[in-house]
Short mmCIF file of N, CA and C in Angstrom, two decimals:
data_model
loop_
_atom_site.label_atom_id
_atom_site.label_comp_id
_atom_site.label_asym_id
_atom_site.label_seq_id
_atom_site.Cartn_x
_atom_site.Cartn_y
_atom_site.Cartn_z
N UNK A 272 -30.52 -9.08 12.33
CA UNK A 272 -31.98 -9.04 12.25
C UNK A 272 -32.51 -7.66 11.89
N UNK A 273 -31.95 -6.69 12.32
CA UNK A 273 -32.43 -4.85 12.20
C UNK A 273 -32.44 -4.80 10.75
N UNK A 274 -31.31 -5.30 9.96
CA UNK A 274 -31.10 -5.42 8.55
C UNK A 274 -32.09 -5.99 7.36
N UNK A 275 -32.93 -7.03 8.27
CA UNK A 275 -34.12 -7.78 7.50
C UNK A 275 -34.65 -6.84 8.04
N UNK A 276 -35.23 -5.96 8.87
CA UNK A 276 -36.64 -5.30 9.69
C UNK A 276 -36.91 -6.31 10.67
N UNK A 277 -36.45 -6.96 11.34
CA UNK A 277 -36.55 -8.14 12.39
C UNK A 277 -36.18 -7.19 13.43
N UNK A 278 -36.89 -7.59 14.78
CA UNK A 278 -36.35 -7.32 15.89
C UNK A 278 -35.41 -8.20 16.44
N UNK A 279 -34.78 -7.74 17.32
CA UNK A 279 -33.37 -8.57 17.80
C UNK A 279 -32.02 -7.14 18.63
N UNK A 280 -31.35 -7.64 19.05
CA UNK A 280 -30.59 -7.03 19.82
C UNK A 280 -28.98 -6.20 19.07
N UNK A 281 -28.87 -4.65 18.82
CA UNK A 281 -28.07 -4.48 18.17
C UNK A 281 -26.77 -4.75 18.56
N UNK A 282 -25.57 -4.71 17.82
CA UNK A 282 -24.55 -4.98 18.66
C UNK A 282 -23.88 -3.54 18.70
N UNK A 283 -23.10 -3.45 19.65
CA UNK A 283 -22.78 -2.42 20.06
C UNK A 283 -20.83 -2.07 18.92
N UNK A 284 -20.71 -3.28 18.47
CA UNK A 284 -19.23 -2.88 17.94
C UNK A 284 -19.75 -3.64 16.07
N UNK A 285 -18.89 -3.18 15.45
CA UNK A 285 -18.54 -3.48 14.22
C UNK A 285 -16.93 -4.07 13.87
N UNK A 286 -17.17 -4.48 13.14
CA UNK A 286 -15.85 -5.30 12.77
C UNK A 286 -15.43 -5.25 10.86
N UNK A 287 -14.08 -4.97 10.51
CA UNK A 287 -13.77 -4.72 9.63
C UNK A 287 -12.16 -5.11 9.12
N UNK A 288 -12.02 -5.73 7.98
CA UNK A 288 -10.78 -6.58 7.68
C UNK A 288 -10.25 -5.94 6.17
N UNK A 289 -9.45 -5.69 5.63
CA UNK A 289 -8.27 -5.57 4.74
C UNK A 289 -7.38 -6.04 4.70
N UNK A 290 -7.43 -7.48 4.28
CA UNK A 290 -6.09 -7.69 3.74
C UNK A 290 -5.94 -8.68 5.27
N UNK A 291 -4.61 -8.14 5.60
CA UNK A 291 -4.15 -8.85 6.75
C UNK A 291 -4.05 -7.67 7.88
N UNK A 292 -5.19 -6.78 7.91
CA UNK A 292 -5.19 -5.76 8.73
C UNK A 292 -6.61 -5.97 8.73
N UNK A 293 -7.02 -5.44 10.59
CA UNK A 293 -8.40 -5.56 10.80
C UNK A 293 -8.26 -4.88 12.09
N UNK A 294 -9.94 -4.57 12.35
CA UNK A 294 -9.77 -3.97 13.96
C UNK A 294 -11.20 -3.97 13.75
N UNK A 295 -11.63 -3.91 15.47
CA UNK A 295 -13.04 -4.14 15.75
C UNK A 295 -12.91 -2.80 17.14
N UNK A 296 -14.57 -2.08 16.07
CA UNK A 296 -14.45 -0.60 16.49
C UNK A 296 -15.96 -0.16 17.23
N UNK A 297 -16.02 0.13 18.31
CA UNK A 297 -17.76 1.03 19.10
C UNK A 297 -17.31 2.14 19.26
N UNK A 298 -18.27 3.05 19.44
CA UNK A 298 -18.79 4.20 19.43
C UNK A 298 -17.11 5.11 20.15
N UNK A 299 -17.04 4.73 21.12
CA UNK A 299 -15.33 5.56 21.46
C UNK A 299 -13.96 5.21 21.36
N UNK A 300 -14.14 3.71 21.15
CA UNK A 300 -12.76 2.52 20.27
C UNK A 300 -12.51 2.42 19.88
N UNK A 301 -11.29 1.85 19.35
CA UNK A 301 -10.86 1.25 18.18
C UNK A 301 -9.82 0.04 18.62
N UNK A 302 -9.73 -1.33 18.51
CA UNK A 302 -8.87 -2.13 18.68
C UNK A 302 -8.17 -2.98 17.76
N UNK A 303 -6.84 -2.52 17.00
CA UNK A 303 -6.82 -3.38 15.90
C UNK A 303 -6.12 -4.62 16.21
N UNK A 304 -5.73 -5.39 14.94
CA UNK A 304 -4.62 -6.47 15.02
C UNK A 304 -3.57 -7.11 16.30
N UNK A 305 -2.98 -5.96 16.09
CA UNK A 305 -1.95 -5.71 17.14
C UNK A 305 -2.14 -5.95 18.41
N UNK A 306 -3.28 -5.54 18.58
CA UNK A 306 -3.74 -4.85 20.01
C UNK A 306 -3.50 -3.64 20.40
N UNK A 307 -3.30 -2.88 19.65
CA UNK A 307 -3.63 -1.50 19.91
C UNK A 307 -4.97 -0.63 20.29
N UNK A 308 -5.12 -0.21 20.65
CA UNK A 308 -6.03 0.37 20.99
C UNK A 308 -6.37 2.02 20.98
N UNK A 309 -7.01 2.30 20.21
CA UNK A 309 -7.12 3.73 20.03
C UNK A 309 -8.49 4.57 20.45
N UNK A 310 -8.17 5.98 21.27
CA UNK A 310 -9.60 6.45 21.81
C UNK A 310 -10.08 7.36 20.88
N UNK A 311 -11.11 7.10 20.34
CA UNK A 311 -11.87 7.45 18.91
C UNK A 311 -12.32 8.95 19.36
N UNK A 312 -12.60 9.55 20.44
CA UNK A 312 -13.49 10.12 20.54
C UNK A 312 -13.08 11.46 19.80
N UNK A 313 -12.13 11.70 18.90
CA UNK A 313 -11.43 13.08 18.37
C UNK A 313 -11.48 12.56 16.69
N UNK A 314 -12.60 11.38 16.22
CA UNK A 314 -13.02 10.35 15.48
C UNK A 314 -13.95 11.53 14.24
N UNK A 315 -13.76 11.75 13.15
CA UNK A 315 -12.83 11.25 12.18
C UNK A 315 -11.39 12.19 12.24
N UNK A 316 -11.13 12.88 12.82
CA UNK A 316 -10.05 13.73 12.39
C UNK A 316 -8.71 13.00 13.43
N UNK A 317 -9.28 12.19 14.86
CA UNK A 317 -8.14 12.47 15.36
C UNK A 317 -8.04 10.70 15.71
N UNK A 318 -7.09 9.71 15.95
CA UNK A 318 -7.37 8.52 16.89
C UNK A 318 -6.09 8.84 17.78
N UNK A 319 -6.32 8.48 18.95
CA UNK A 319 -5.32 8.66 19.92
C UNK A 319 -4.82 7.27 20.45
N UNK A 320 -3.69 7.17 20.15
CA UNK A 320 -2.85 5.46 20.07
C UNK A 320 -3.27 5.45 22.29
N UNK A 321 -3.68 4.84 22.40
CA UNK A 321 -3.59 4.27 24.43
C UNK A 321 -2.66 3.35 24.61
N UNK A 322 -1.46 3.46 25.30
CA UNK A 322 -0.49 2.94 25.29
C UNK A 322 -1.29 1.71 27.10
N UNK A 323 -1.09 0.58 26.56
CA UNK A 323 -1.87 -0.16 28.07
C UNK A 323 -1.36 0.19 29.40
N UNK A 324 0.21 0.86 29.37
CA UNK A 324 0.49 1.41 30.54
C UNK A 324 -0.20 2.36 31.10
N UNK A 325 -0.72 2.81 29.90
CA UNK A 325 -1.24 4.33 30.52
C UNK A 325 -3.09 3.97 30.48
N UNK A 326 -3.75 3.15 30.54
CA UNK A 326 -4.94 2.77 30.85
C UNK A 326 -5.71 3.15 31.81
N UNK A 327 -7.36 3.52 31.18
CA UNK A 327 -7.76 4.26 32.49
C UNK A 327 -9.17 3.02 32.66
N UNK A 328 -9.55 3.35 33.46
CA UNK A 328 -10.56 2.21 33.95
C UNK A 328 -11.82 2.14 32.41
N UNK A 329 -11.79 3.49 32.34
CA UNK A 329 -12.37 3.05 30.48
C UNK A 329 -11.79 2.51 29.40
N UNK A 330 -10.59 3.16 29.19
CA UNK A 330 -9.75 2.20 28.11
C UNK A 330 -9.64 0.55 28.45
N UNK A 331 -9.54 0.21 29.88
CA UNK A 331 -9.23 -1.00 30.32
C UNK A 331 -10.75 -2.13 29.90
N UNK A 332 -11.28 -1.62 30.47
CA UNK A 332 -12.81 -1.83 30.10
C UNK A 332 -13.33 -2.25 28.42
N UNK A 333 -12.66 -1.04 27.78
CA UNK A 333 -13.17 -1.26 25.99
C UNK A 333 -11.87 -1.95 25.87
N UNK A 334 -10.91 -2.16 25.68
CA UNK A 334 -9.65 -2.89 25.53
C UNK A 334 -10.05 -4.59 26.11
N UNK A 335 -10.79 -4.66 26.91
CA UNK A 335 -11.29 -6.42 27.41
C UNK A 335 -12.26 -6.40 26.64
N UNK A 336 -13.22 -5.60 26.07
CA UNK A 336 -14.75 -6.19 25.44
C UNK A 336 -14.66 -6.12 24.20
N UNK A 337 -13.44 -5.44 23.30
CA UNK A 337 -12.99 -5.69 22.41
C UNK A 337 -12.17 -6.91 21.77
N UNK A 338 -11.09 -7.26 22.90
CA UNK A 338 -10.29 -8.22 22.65
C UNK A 338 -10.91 -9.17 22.74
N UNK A 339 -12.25 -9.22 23.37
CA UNK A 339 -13.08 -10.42 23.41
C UNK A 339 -14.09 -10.89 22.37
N UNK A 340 -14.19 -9.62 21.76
CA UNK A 340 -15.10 -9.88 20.47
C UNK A 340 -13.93 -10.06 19.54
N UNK A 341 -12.74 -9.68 19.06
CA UNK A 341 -11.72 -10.04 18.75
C UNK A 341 -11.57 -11.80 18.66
N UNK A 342 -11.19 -12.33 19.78
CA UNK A 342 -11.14 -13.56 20.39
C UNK A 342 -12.35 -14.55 19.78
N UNK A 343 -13.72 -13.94 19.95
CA UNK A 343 -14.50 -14.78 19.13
C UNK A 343 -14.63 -14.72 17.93
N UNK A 344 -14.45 -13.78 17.36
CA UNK A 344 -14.55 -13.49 15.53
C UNK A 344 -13.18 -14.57 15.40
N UNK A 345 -12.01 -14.61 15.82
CA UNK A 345 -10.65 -14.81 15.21
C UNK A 345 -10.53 -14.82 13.99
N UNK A 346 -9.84 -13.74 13.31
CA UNK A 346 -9.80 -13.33 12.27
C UNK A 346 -8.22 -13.93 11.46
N UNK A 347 -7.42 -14.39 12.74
CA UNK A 347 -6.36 -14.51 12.45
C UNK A 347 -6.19 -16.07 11.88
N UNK A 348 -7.60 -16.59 12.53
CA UNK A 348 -7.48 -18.68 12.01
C UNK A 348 -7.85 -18.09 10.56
N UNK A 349 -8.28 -17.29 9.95
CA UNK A 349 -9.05 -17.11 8.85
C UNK A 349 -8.21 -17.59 7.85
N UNK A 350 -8.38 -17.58 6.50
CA UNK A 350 -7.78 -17.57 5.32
C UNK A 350 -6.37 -16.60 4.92
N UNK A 351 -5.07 -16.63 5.57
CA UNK A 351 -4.58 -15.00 5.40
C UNK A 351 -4.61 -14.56 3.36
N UNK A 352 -4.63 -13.42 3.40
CA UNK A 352 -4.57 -12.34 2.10
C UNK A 352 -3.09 -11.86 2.05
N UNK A 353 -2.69 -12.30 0.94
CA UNK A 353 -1.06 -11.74 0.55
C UNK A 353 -1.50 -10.21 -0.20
N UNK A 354 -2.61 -9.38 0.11
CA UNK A 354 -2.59 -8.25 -0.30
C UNK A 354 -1.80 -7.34 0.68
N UNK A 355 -1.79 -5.71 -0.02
CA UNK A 355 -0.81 -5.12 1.09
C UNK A 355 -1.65 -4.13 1.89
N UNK A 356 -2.97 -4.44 2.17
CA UNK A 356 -4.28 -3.79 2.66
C UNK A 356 -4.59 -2.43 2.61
N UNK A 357 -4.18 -2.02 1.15
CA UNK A 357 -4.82 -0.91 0.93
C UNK A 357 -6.19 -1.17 -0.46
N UNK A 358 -6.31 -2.18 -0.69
CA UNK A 358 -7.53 -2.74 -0.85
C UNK A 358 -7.91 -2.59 -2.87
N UNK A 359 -6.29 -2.24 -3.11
CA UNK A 359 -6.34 -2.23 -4.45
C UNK A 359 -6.12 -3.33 -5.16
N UNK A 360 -6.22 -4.45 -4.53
CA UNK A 360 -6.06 -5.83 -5.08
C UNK A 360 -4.18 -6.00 -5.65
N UNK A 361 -3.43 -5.89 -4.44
CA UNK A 361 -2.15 -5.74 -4.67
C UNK A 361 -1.33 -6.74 -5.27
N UNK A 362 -2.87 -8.05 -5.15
CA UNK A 362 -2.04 -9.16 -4.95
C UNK A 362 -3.05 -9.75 -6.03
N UNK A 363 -3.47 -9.05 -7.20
CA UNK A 363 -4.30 -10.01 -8.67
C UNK A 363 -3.14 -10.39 -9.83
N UNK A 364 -1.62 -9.99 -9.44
CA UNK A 364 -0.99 -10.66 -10.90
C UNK A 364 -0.67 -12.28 -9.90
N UNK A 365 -0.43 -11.84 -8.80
CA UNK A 365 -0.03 -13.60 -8.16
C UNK A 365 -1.28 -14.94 -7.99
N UNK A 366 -2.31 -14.53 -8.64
CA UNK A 366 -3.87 -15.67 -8.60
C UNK A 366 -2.87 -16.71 -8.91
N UNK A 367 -3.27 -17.53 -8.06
CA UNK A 367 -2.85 -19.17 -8.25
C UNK A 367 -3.44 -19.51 -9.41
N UNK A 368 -3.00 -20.48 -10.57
CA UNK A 368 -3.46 -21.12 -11.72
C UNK A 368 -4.59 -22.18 -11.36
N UNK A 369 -5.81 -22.27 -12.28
CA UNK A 369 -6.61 -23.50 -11.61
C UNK A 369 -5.81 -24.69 -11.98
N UNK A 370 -5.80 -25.63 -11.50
CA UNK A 370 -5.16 -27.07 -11.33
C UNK A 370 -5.75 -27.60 -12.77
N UNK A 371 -7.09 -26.85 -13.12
CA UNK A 371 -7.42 -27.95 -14.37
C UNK A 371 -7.20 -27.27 -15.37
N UNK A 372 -6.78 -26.02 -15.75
CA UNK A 372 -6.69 -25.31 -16.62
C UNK A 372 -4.83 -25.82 -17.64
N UNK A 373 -4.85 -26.32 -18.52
CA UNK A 373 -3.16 -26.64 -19.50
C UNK A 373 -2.78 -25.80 -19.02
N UNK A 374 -1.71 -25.75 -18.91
CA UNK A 374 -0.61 -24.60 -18.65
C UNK A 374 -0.27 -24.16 -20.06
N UNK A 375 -0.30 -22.94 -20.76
CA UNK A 375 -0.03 -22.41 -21.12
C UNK A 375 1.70 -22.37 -21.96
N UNK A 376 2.29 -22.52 -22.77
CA UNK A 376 3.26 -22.36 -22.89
C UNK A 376 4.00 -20.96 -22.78
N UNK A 377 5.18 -20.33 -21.97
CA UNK A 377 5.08 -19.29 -22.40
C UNK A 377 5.83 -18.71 -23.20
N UNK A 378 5.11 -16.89 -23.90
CA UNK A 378 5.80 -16.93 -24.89
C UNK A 378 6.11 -15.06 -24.98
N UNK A 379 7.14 -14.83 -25.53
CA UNK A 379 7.72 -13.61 -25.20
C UNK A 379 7.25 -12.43 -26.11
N UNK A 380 6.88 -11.37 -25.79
CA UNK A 380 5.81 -10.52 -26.59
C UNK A 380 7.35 -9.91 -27.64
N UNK A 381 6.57 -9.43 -28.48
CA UNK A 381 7.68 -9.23 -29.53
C UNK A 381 8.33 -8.14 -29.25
N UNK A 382 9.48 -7.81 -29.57
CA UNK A 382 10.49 -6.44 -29.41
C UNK A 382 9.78 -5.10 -29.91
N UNK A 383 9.69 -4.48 -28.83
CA UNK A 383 8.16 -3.11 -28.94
C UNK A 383 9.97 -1.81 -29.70
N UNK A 384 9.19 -0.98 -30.40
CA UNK A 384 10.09 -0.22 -30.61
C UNK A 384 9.12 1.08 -30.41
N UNK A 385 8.54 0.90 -29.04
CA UNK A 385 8.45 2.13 -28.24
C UNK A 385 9.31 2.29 -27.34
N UNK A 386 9.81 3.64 -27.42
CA UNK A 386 11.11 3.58 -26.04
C UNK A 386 10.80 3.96 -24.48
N UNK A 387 9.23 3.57 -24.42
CA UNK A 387 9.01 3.84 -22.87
C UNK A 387 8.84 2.37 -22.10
N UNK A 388 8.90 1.23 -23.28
CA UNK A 388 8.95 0.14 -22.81
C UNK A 388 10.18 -0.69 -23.44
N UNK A 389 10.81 0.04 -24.02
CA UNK A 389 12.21 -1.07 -24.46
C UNK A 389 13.19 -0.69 -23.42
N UNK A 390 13.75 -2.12 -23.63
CA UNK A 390 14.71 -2.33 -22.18
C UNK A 390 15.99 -2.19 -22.57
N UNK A 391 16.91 -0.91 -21.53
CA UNK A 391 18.19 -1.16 -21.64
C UNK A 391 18.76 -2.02 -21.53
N UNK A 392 19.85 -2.06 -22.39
CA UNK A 392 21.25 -3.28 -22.72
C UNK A 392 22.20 -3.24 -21.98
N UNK A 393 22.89 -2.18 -21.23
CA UNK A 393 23.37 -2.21 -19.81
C UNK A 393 22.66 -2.47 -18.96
N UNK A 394 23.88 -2.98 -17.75
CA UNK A 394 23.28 -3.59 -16.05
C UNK A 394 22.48 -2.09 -15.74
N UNK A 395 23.80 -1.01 -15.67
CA UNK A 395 23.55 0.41 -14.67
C UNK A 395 22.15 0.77 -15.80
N UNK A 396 21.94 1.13 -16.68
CA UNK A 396 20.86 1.81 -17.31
C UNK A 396 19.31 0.39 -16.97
N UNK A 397 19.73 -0.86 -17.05
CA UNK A 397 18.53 -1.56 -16.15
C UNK A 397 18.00 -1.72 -15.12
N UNK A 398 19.32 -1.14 -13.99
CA UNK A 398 18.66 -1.32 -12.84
C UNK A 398 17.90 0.15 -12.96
N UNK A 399 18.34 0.90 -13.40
CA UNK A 399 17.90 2.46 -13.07
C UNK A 399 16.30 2.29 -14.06
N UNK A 400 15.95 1.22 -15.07
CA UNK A 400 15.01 1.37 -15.52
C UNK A 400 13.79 0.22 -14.48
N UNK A 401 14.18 -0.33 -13.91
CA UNK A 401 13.51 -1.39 -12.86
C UNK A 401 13.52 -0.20 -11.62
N UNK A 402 14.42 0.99 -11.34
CA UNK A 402 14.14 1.22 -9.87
C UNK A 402 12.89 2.41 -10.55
N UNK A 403 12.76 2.66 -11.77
CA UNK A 403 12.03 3.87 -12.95
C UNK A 403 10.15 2.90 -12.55
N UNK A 404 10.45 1.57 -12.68
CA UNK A 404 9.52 0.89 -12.82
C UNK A 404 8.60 0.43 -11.33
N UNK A 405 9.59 0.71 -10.74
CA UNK A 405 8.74 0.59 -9.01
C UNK A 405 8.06 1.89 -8.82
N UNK A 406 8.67 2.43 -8.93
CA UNK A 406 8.39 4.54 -9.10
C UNK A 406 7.15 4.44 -9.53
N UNK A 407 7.07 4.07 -11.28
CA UNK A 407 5.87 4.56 -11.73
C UNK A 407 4.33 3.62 -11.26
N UNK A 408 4.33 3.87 -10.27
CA UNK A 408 2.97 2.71 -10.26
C UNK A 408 1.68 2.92 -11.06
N UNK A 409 1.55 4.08 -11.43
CA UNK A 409 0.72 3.97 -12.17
C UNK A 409 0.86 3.95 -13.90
N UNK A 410 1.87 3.38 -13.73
CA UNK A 410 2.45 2.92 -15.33
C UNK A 410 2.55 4.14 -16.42
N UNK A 411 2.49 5.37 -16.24
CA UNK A 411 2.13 6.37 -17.15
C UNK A 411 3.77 7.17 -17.95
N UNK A 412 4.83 6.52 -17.52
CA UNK A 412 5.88 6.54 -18.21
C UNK A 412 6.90 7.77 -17.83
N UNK A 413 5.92 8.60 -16.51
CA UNK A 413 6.34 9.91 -16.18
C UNK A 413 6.34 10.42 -14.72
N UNK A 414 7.13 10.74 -14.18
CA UNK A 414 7.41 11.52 -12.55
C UNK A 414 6.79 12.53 -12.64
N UNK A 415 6.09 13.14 -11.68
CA UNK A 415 6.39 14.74 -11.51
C UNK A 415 7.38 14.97 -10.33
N UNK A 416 7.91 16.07 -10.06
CA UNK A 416 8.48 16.48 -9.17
C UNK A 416 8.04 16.20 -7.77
N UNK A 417 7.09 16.60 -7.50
CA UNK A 417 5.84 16.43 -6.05
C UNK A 417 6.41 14.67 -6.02
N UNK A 418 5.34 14.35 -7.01
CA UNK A 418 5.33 12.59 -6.48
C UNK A 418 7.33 12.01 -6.59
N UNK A 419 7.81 12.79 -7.13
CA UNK A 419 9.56 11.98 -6.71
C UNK A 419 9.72 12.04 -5.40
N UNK A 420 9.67 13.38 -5.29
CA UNK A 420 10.45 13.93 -3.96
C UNK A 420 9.59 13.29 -2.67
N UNK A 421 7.83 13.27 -2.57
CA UNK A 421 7.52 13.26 -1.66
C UNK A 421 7.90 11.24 -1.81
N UNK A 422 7.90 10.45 -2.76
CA UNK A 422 8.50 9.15 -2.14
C UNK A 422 9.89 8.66 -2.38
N UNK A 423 10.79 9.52 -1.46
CA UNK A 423 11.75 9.38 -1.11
C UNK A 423 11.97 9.59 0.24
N UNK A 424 13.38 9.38 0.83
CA UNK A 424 13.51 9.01 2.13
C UNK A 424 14.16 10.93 2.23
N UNK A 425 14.49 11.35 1.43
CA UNK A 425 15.74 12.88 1.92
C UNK A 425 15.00 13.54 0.43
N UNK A 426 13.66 14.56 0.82
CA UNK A 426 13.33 15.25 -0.52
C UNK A 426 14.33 16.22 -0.68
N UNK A 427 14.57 16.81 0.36
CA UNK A 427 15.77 17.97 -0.22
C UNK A 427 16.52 16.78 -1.33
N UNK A 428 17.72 16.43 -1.18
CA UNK A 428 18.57 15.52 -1.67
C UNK A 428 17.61 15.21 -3.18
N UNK A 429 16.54 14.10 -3.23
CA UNK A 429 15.60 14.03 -3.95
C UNK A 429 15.43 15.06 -4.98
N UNK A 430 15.33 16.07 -4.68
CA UNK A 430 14.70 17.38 -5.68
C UNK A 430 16.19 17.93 -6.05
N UNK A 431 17.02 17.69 -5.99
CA UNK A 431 18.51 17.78 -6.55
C UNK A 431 18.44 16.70 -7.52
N UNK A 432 18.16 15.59 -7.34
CA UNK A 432 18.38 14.46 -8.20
C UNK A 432 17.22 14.89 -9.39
N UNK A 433 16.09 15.14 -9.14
CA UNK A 433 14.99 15.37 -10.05
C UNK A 433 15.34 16.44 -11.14
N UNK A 434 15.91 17.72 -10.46
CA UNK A 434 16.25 18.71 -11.57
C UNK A 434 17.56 18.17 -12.53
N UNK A 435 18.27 17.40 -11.57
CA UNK A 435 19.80 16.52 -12.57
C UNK A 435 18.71 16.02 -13.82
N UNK A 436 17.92 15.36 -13.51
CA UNK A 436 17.38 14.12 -14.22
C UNK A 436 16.28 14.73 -15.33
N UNK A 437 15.54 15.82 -15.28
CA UNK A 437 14.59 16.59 -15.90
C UNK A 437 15.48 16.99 -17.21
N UNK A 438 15.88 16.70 -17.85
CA UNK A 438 16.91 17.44 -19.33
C UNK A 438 15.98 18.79 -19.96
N UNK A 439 14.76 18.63 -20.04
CA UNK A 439 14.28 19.47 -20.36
C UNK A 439 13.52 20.28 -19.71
N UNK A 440 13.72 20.43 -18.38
CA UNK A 440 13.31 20.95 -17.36
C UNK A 440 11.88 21.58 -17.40
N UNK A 441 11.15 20.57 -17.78
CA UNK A 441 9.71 20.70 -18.32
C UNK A 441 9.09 20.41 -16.35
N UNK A 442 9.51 19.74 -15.74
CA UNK A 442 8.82 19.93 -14.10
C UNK A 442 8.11 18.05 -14.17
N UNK A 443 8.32 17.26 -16.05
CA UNK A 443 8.62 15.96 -15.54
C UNK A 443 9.60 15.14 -15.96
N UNK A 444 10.27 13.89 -15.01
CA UNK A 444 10.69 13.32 -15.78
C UNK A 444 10.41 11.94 -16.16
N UNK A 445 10.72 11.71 -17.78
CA UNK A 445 9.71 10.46 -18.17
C UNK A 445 10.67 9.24 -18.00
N UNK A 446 10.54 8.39 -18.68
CA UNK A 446 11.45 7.21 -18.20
C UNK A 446 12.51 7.03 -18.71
N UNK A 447 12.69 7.44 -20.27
CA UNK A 447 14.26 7.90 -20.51
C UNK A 447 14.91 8.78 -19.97
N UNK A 448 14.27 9.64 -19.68
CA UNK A 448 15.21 10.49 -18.88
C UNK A 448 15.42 10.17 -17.69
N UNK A 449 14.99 9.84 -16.90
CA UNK A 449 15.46 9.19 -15.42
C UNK A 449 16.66 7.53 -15.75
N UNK A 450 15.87 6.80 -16.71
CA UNK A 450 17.44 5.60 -17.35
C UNK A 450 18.37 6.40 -17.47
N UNK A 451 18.31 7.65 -18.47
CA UNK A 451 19.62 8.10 -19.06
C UNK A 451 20.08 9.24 -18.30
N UNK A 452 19.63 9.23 -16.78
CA UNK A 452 19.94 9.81 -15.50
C UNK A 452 20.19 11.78 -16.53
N UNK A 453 19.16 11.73 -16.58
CA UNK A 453 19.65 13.36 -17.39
C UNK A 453 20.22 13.52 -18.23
N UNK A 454 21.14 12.72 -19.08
CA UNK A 454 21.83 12.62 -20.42
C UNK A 454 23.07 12.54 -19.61
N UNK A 455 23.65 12.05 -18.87
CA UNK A 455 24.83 11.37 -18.29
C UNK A 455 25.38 10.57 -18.56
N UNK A 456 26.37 10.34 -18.84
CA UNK A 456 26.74 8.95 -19.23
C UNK A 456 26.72 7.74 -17.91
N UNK A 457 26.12 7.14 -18.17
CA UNK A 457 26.27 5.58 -17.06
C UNK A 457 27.41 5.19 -16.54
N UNK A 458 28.01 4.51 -15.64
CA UNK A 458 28.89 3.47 -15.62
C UNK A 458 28.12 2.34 -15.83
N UNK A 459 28.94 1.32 -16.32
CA UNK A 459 28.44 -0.06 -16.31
C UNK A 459 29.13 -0.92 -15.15
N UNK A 460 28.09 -1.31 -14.25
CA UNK A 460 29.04 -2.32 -13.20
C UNK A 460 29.66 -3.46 -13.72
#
């Protein structure tokens, strides 16, 4: 009602969903999915996870009037989202087909003789161009150093592999050069 200019009673919490992630948040709370519960008050810089063992007659308090507005919203009977809730629409190549729409026959785009999209003829140089292809999410055909190393599990290790793989030690490497692992020769499994 505050929203039209109506009088009426505000509510004291807000509620907010991504994907298959949600939490319903007031002024010193936060309660998500899980049931976690976090004390906002160090809010925006800090949330502090409240473990329920360690509950104080306030956490206990916002932890019931949450789970209860929780409980009535149920967010979980809802529709679920196969997105991965970072809200970039993770999940627009999988749209279900409409039922009334022909299906389409499909048909194979012609042999590109650009070499940032032609596909190796070995197993080892394909998988290395599919693990090239998870890497690049933003499709631009090129690593930098920063973005290798920081998504990997061992950057030391990582930033060994990156300078192997850089041939021209320009600081990127593009997608032939990471297939052709630095100008290495492959094994083929």
């Amino acid at each position: 009602p505050q929203l039209r200019g109506e009088a009426g009673k505000k509510r004291e919490w807000i509620y907010n969903q991504l994907a298959a992630m949600w939490y319903v948040r007031e002024a010193g709370w936060k309660l998500n999915e899980k049931g976690e519960l976090y004390d906002m008050s160090g809010a925006p810089f800090t949330e502090e996870l409240v473990a329920a063992s360690a509950d104080t007659d306030a956490s206990k308090a916002a932890r019931a009037r949450l789970t209860a507005v929780l409980a009535k919203l149920n967010p979980a009977g809802g529709i679920p989202d196969s997105g991965d809730g970072t809200g970039r629409h993770a999940n627009k190549d999988k749209k279900k087909k409409k039922s009334d729409e022909p299906e389409k026959p499909e048909t194979k785009p012609a042999p590109s003789t650009s070499p940032s999209t032609s596909q190796p003829a070995d197993s080892a140089a394909a998988e290395r161009a599919a693990k090239f292809d998870r890497l690049d999410k933003a499709r631009t055909g090129k690593l930098t150093r920063e973005y290798y190393t920081t998504n990997q599990s061992d950057a030391e290790a990582a930033a060994t592999r990156f300078e192997k793989m850089d041939a021209n030690q320009d600081g990127i490497v593009t997608r032939e050069e990471y297939i052709g692992n630095g100008g290495k020769k492959l094994k083929a499994k």
